[in-house]
Short mmCIF file of C-alpha atoms in Angstrom, two decimals:
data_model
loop_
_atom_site.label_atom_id
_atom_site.label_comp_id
_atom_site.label_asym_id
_atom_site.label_seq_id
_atom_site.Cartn_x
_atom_site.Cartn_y
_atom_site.Cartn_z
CA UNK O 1 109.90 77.07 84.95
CA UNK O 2 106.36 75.48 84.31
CA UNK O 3 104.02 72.99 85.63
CA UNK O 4 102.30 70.11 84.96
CA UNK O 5 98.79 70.50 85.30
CA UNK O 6 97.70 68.24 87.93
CA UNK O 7 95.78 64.82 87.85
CA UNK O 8 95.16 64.76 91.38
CA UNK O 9 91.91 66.17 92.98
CA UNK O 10 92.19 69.68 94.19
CA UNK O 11 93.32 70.86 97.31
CA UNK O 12 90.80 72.18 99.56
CA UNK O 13 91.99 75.57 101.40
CA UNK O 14 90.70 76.91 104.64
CA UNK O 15 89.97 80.30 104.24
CA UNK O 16 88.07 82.38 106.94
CA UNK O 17 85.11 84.43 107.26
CA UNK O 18 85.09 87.48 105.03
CA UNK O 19 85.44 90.36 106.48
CA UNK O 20 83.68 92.65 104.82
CA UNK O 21 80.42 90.38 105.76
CA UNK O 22 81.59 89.69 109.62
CA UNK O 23 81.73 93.62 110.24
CA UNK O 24 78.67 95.16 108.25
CA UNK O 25 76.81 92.13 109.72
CA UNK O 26 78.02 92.84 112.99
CA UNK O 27 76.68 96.35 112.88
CA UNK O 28 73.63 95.77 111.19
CA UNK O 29 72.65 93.13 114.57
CA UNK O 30 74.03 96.07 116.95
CA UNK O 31 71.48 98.01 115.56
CA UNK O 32 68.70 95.05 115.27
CA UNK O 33 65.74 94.57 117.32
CA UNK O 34 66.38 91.17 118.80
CA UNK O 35 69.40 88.97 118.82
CA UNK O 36 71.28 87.87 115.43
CA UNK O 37 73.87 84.82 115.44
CA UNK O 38 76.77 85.33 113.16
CA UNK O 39 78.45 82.06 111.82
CA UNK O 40 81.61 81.67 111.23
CA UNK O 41 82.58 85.18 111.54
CA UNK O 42 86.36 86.07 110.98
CA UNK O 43 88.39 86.31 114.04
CA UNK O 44 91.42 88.60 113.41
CA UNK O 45 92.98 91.96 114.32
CA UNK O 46 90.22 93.91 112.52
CA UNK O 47 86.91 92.18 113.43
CA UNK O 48 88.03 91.98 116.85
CA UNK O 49 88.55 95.68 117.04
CA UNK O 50 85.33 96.26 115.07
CA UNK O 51 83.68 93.52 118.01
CA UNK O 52 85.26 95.64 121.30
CA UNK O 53 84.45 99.33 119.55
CA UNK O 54 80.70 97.92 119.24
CA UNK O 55 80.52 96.42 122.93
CA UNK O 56 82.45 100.18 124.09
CA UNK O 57 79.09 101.63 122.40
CA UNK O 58 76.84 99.39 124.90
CA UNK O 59 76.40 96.24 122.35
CA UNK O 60 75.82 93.07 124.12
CA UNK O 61 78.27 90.44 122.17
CA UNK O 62 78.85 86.73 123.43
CA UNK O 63 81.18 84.56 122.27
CA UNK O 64 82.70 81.36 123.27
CA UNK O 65 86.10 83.21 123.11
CA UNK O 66 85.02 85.07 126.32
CA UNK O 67 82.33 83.18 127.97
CA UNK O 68 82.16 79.21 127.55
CA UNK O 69 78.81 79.14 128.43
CA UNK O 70 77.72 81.09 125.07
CA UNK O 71 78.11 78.01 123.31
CA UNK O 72 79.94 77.15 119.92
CA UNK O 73 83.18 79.48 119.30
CA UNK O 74 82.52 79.51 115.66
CA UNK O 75 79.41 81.70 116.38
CA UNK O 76 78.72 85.42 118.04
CA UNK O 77 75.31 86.22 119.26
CA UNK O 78 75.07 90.06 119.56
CA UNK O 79 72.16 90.84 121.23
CA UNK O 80 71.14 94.04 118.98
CA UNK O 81 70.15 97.60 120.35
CA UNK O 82 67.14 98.32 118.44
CA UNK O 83 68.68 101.73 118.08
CA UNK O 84 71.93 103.79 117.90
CA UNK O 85 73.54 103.74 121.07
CA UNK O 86 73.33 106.00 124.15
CA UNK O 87 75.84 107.47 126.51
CA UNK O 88 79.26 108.36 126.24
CA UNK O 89 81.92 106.56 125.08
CA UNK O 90 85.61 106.70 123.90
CA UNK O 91 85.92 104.29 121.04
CA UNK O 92 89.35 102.37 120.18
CA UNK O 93 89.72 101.67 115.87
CA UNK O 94 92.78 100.02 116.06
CA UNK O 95 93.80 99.64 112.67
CA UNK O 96 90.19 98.68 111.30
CA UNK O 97 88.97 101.43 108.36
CA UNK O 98 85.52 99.83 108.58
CA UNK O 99 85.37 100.99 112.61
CA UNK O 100 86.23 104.44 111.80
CA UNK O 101 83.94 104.82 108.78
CA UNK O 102 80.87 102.84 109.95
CA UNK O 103 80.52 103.78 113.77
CA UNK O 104 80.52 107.25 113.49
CA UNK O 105 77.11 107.32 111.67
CA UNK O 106 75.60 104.42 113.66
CA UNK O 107 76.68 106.79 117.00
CA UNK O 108 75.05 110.21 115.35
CA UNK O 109 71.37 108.30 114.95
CA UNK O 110 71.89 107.71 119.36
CA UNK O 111 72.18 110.09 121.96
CA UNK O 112 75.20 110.80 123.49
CA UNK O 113 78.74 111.83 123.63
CA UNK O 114 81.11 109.34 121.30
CA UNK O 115 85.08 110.16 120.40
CA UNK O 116 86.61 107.35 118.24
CA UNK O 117 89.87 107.27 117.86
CA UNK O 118 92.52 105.00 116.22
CA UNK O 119 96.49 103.58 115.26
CA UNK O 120 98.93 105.90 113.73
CA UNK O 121 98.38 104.74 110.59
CA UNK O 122 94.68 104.64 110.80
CA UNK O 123 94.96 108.49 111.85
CA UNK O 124 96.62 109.02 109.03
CA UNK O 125 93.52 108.14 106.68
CA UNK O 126 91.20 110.56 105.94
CA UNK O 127 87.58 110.77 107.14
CA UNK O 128 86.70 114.32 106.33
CA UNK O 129 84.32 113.26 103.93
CA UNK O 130 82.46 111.69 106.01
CA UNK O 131 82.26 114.06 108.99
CA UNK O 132 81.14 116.90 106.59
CA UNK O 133 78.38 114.36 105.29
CA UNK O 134 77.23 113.93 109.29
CA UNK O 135 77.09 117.51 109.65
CA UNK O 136 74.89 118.00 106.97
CA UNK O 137 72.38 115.61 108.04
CA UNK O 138 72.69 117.88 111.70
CA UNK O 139 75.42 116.13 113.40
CA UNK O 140 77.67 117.72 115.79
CA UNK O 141 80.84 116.46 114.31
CA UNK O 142 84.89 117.64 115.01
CA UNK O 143 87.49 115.83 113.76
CA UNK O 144 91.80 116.13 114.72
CA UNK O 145 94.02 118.00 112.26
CA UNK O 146 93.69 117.58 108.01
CA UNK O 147 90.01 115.89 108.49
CA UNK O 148 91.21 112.97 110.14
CA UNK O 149 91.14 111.02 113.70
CA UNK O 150 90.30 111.61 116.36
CA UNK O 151 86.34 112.19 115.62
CA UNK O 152 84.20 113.29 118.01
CA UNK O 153 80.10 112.64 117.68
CA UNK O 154 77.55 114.43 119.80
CA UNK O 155 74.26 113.07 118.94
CA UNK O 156 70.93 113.71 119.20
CA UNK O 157 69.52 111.50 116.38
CA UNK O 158 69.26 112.20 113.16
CA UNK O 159 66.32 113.55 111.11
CA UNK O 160 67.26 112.30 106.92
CA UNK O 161 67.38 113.99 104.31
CA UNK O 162 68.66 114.37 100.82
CA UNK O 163 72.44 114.39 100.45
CA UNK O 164 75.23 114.39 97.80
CA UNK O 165 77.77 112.29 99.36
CA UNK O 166 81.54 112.17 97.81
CA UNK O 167 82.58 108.35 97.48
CA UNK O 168 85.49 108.81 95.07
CA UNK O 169 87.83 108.21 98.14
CA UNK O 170 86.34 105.18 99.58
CA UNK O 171 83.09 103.41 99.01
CA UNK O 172 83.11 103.11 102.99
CA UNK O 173 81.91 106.67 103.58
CA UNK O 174 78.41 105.65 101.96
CA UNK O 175 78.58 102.41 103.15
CA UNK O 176 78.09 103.98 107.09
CA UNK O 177 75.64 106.76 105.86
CA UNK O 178 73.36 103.68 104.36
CA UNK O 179 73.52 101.05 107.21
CA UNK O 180 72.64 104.32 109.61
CA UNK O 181 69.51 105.53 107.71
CA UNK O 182 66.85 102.59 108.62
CA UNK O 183 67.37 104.27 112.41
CA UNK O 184 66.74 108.26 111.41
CA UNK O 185 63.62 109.78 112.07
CA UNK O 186 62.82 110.00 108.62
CA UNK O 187 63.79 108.70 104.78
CA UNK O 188 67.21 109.33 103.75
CA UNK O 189 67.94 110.08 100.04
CA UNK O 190 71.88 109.64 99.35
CA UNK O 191 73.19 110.60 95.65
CA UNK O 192 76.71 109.64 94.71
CA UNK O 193 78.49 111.26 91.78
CA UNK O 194 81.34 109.24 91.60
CA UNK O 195 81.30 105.49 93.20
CA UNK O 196 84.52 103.47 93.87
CA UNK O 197 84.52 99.64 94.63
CA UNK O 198 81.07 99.28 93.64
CA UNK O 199 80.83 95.74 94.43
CA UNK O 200 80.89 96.48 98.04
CA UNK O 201 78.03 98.70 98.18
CA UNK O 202 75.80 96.30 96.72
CA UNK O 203 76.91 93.54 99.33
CA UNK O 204 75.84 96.23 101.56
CA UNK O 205 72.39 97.07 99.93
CA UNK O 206 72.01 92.88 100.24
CA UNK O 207 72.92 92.85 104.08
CA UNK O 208 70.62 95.71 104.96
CA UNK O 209 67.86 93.74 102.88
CA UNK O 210 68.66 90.96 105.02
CA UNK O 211 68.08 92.53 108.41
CA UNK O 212 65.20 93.95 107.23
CA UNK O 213 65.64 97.43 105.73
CA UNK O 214 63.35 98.75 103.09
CA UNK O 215 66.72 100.18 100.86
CA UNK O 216 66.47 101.02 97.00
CA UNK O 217 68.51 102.50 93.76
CA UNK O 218 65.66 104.36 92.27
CA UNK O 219 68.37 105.89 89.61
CA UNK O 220 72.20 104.59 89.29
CA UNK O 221 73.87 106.52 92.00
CA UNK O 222 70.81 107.43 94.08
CA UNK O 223 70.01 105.70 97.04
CA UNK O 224 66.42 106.04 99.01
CA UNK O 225 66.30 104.44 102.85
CA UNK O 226 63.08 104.11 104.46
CA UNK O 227 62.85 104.81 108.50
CA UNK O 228 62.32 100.93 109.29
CA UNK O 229 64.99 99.79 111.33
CA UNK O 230 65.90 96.09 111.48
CA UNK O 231 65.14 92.65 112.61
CA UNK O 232 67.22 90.02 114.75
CA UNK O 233 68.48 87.71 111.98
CA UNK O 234 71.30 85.00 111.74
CA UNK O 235 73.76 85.14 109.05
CA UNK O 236 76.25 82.38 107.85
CA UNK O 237 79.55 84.20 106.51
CA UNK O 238 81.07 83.38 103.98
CA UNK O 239 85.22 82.84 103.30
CA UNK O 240 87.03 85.64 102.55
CA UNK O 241 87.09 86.64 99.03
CA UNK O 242 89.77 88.98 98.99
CA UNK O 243 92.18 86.48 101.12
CA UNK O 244 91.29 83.29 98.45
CA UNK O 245 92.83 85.80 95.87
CA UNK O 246 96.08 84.46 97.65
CA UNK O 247 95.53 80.79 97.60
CA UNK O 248 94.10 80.95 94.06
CA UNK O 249 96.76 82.91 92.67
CA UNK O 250 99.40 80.58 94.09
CA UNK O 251 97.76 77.76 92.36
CA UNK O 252 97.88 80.06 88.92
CA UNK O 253 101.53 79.83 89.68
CA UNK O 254 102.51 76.91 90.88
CA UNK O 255 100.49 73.94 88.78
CA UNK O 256 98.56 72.93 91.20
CA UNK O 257 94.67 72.88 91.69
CA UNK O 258 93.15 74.83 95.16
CA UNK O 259 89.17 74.93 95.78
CA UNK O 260 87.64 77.16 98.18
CA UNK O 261 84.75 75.71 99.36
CA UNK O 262 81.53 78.09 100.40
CA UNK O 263 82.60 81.01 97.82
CA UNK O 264 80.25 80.06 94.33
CA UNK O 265 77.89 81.73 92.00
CA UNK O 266 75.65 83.40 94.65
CA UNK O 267 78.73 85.20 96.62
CA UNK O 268 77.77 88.53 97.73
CA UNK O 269 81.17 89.44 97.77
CA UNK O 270 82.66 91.29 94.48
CA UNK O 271 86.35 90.51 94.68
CA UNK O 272 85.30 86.98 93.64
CA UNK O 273 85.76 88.20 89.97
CA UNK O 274 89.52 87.95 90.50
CA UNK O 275 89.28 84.80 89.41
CA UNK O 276 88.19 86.19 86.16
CA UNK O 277 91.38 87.69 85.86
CA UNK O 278 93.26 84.75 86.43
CA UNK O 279 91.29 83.03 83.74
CA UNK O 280 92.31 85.55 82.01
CA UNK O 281 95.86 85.20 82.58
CA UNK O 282 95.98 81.26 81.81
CA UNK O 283 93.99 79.46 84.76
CA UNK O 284 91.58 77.36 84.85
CA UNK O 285 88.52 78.47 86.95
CA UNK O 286 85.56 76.41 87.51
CA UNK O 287 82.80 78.10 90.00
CA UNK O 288 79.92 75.83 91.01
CA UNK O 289 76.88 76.54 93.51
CA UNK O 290 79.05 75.67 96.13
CA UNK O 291 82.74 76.54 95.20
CA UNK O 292 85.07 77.81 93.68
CA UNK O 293 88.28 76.15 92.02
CA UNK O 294 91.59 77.48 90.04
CA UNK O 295 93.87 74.87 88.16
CA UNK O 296 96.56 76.13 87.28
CA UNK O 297 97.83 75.51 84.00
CA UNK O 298 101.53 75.61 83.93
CA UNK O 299 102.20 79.32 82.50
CA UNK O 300 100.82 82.80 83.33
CA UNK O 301 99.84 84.85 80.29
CA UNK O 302 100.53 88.59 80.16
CA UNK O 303 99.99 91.08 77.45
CA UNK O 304 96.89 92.43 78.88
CA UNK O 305 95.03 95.45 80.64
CA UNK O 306 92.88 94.76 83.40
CA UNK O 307 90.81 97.57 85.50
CA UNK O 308 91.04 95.97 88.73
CA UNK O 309 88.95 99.35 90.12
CA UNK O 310 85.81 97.28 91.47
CA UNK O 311 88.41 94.37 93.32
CA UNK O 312 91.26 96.60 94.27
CA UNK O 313 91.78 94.56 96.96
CA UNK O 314 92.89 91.83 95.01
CA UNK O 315 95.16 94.03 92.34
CA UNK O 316 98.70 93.46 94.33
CA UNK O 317 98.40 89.84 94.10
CA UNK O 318 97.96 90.09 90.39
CA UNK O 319 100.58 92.42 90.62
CA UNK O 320 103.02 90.58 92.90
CA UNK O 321 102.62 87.29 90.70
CA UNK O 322 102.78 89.72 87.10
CA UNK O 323 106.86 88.90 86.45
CA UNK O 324 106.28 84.96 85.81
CA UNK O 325 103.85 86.06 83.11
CA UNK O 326 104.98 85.72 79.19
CA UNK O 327 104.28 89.44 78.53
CA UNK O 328 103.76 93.17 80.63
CA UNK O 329 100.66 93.48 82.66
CA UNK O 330 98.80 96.60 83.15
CA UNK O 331 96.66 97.39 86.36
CA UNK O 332 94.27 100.64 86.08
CA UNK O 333 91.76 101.81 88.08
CA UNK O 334 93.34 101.57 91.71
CA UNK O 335 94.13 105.48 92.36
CA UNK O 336 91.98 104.86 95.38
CA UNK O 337 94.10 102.15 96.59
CA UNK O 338 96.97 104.80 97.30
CA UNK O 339 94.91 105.76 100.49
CA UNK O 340 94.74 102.56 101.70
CA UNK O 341 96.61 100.40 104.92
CA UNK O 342 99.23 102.28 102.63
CA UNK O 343 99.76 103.74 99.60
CA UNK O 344 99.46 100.23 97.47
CA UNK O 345 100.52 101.41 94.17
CA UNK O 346 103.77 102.63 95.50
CA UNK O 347 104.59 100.03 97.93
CA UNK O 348 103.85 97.07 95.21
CA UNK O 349 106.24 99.44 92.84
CA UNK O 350 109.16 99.87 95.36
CA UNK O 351 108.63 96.11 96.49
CA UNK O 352 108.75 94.63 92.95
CA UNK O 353 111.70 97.04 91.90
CA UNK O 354 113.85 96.13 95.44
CA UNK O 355 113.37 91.98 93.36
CA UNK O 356 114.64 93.40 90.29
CA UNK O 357 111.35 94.02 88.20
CA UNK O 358 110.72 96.77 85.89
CA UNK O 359 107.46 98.32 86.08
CA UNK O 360 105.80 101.79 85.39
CA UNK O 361 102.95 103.81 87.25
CA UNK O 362 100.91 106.20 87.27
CA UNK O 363 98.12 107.84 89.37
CA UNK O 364 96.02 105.19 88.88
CA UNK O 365 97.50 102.66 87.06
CA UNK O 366 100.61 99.70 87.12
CA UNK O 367 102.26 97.77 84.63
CA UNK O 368 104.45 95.05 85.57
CA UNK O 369 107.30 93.57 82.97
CA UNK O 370 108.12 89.89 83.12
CA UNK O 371 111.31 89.47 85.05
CA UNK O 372 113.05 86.49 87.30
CA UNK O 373 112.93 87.96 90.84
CA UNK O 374 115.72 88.32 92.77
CA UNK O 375 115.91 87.96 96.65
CA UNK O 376 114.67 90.29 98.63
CA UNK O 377 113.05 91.61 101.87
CA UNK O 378 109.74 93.29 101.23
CA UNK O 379 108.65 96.05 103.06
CA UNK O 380 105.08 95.77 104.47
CA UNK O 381 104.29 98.80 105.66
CA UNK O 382 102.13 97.07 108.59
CA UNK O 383 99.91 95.62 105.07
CA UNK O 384 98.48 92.81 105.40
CA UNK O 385 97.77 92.58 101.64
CA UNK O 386 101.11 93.67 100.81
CA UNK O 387 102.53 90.37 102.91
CA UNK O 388 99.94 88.32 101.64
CA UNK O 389 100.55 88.91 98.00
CA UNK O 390 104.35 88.80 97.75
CA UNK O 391 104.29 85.37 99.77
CA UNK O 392 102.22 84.26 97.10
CA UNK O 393 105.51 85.21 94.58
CA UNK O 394 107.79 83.41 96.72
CA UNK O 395 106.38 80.15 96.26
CA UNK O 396 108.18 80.77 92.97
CA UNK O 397 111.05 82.95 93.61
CA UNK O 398 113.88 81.88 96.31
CA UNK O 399 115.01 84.35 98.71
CA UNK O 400 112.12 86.33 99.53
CA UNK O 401 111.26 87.76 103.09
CA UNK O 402 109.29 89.99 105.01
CA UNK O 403 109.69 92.82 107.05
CA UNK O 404 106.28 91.94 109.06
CA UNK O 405 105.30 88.75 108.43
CA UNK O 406 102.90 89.27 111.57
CA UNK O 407 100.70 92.08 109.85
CA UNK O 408 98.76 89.13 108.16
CA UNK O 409 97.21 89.03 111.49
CA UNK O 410 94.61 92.05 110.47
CA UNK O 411 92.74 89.41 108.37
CA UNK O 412 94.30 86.11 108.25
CA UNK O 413 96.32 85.32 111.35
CA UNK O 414 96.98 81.91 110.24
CA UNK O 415 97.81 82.52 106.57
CA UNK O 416 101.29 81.69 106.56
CA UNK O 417 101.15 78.26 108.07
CA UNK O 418 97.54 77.46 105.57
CA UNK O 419 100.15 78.54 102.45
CA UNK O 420 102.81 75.79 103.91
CA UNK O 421 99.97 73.39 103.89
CA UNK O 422 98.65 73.84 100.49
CA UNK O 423 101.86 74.03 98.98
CA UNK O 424 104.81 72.27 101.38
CA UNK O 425 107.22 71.92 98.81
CA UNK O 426 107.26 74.96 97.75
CA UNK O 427 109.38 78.07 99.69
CA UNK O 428 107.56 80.53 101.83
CA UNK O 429 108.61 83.41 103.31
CA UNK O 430 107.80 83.93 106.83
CA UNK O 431 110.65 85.85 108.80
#
């Protein structure tokens, strides 16, 4: 089945704050001199969690949501530390990666006594890395059973240094070490082998730059941060990148045209470039200053390989959309992806086999054959991505369901009823 490509203007989805920006920015104004003012900032499971871990560490954090004197909900003031925190503190993750990768480095440059602990299923990814990388710089660092949570911090502050830090897990583990070393004692040097999702240490590098930090890549892979602190700064966020893969890839499928307004050519955030792949696969993309649009143009075209390494966020919606194209498609790069919410390689495979649909993995690596889905109720595994992407396919294919239609709530807690919008004649699966 194909569609027209449409006459009408597009459709303008409302996507929310990325949140990638909303919780490096709101770590990088914990640690500020002065109060920042965060617009727009996503409001959903993980920020949330990210917001009460920072305000458990002493952070000062108003918002609307919790005092109507602060002023306009679509803002949060955090009034910054100047410093890494003090005291002692038992720290709640939730389910947020980013909490339990970027704290524990911010606590070790304070002075106190922090344990951070999470979910089940954040438990169950690693952080050994990480801790080892702490106790090098002079940390006193434990961690529960296999390198994982609970971690414990006893601080004292941290001195720098030079350190070879292993990122071939998750680009997160460098991503804490860097936004700590403006508040050691002295310059940090960092050196990094092997790098995944490269794209979001250089939105990073860009936020530290903005709050003031004096950060630099004297070599590819070596990172030097000066002692300077940071600055009090607002900080508009931007939509979600990762979440408008959703919307953009329904309009791939379905004929329509959807614009996301506030993501264009000056985006710090990497997983833009799955619109590339679209194009790729038959779309029309236009990206402008201010926006971003995808037309789609009545067929999906498959036959290629695509490392989707660098945006592995976005590589189960090209995945979960792959059987309406004309040919196989071929994911590589996303072996890190397996440690993820959940293993995202195999869920996408078992999901996409449960509809009918052949595919083939490997380590790293999925190929998708062109198929007509059958119905079927996916299993989420508490991922949000994993909901998000195959509600994308059942704008096209009848009789699709999910397990956990609620887990969307870890990024997008009002994705379902934003897809029903955009495209109301359309099915979507929501119980």
């Amino acid at each position: 089945m194909t569609f027209a490509v449409p006459a009408t203007p597009a459709l303008n989805a409302r996507i929310p704050g990325s949140k990638s920006l909303t919780n490096r920015a709101l770590l990088l104004a914990a640690a500020a001199d002065g109060p920042s003012a965060l617009g727009a900032p996503l409001v959903s499971d993980d920020t949330t969690a990210f917001r009460e871990a920072l305000r458990g560490l002493g952070v000062r954090i108003d918002t609307a949501e919790d005092d109507p004197d602060a002023g306009d909900d679509s803002v949060w003031t955090v009034h910054g530390l100047g410093r890494g925190p003090a005291g002692a503190a038992t720290v709640w993750c939730a389910d947020a990666g980013t909490a339990a990768r970027f704290l524990p480095p911010f606590a070790a440059t304070g002075h106190g006594d922090f344990g951070f602990e999470g979910s089940d299923q954040l438990t169950a990814r690693p952080v050994a890395p990480l801790a080892e990388a702490l106790r090098l710089l002079g940390s006193d660092v434990t961690t529960g059973p296999g390198g994982r949570l609970p971690l414990r911090v006893r601080s004292r502050g941290l001195d720098g240094g030079e350190l070879t830090v292993d990122s071939s897990l998750s680009s997160q583990f460098l991503t804490g070490l860097l936004m700590a070393g403006p508040l050691m004692r002295g310059p940090l040097t960092l050196r990094v082998p092997e790098l995944v999702s490269r794209p979001y240490i250089d939105m990073t590098l860009a936020l530290m730059r903005h709050f003031g930090a004096d950060v630099q890549e004297a070599t590819p892979g070596a990172f030097a941060v000066r002692p300077t602190g940071y600055k009090g700064v607002d900080l508009p966020i931007e939509p979600d990148a990762s979440t408008a893969s959703y919307v953009f890839a329904a309009a791939a499928v379905t004929g329509t045209s959807v614009r996301v307004a506030g993501l264009g050519r000056a985006s710090l955030q990497g997983d833009l470039r799955f619109t590339e792949v679209l194009a790729r696969a038959g779309a029309r993309v236009e990206t402008t200053d201010e926006a971003t649009t995808v037309t789609g143009t009545g067929a999906l075209r498959g036959g290629f390989s695509v490392d989707m390494g660098e945006i592995s966020d976005t590589f189960m919606t090209l995945a979960a959309i792959a059987p309406l194209a004309d040919a196989p498609i071929t994911i590589t790069g996303v072996a890190h992806a397996r440690l993820k919410e959940s293993d995202r390689v195999a869920a996408v495979e078992g999901n996409l086999r449960a509809l009918g649909i052949r595919t083939e993995t490997g380590p790293d690596r999925i190929t998708v054959h062109p198929g007509a889905p059958g119905p079927a109720r996916i299993v989420c595994h508490r991922d949000h991505r994993i909901a998000m992407a195959f509600s994308v396919l059942g704008l096209r294919a009848e009789g699709i369901t999910l397990d956990d239609p609620g887990c969307v709530a870890k990024t997008f807690p009002g994705f379902h009823e934003e897809l029903h919008r955009l495209f109301p004649r359309h099915s979507v699966p929501t119980t």
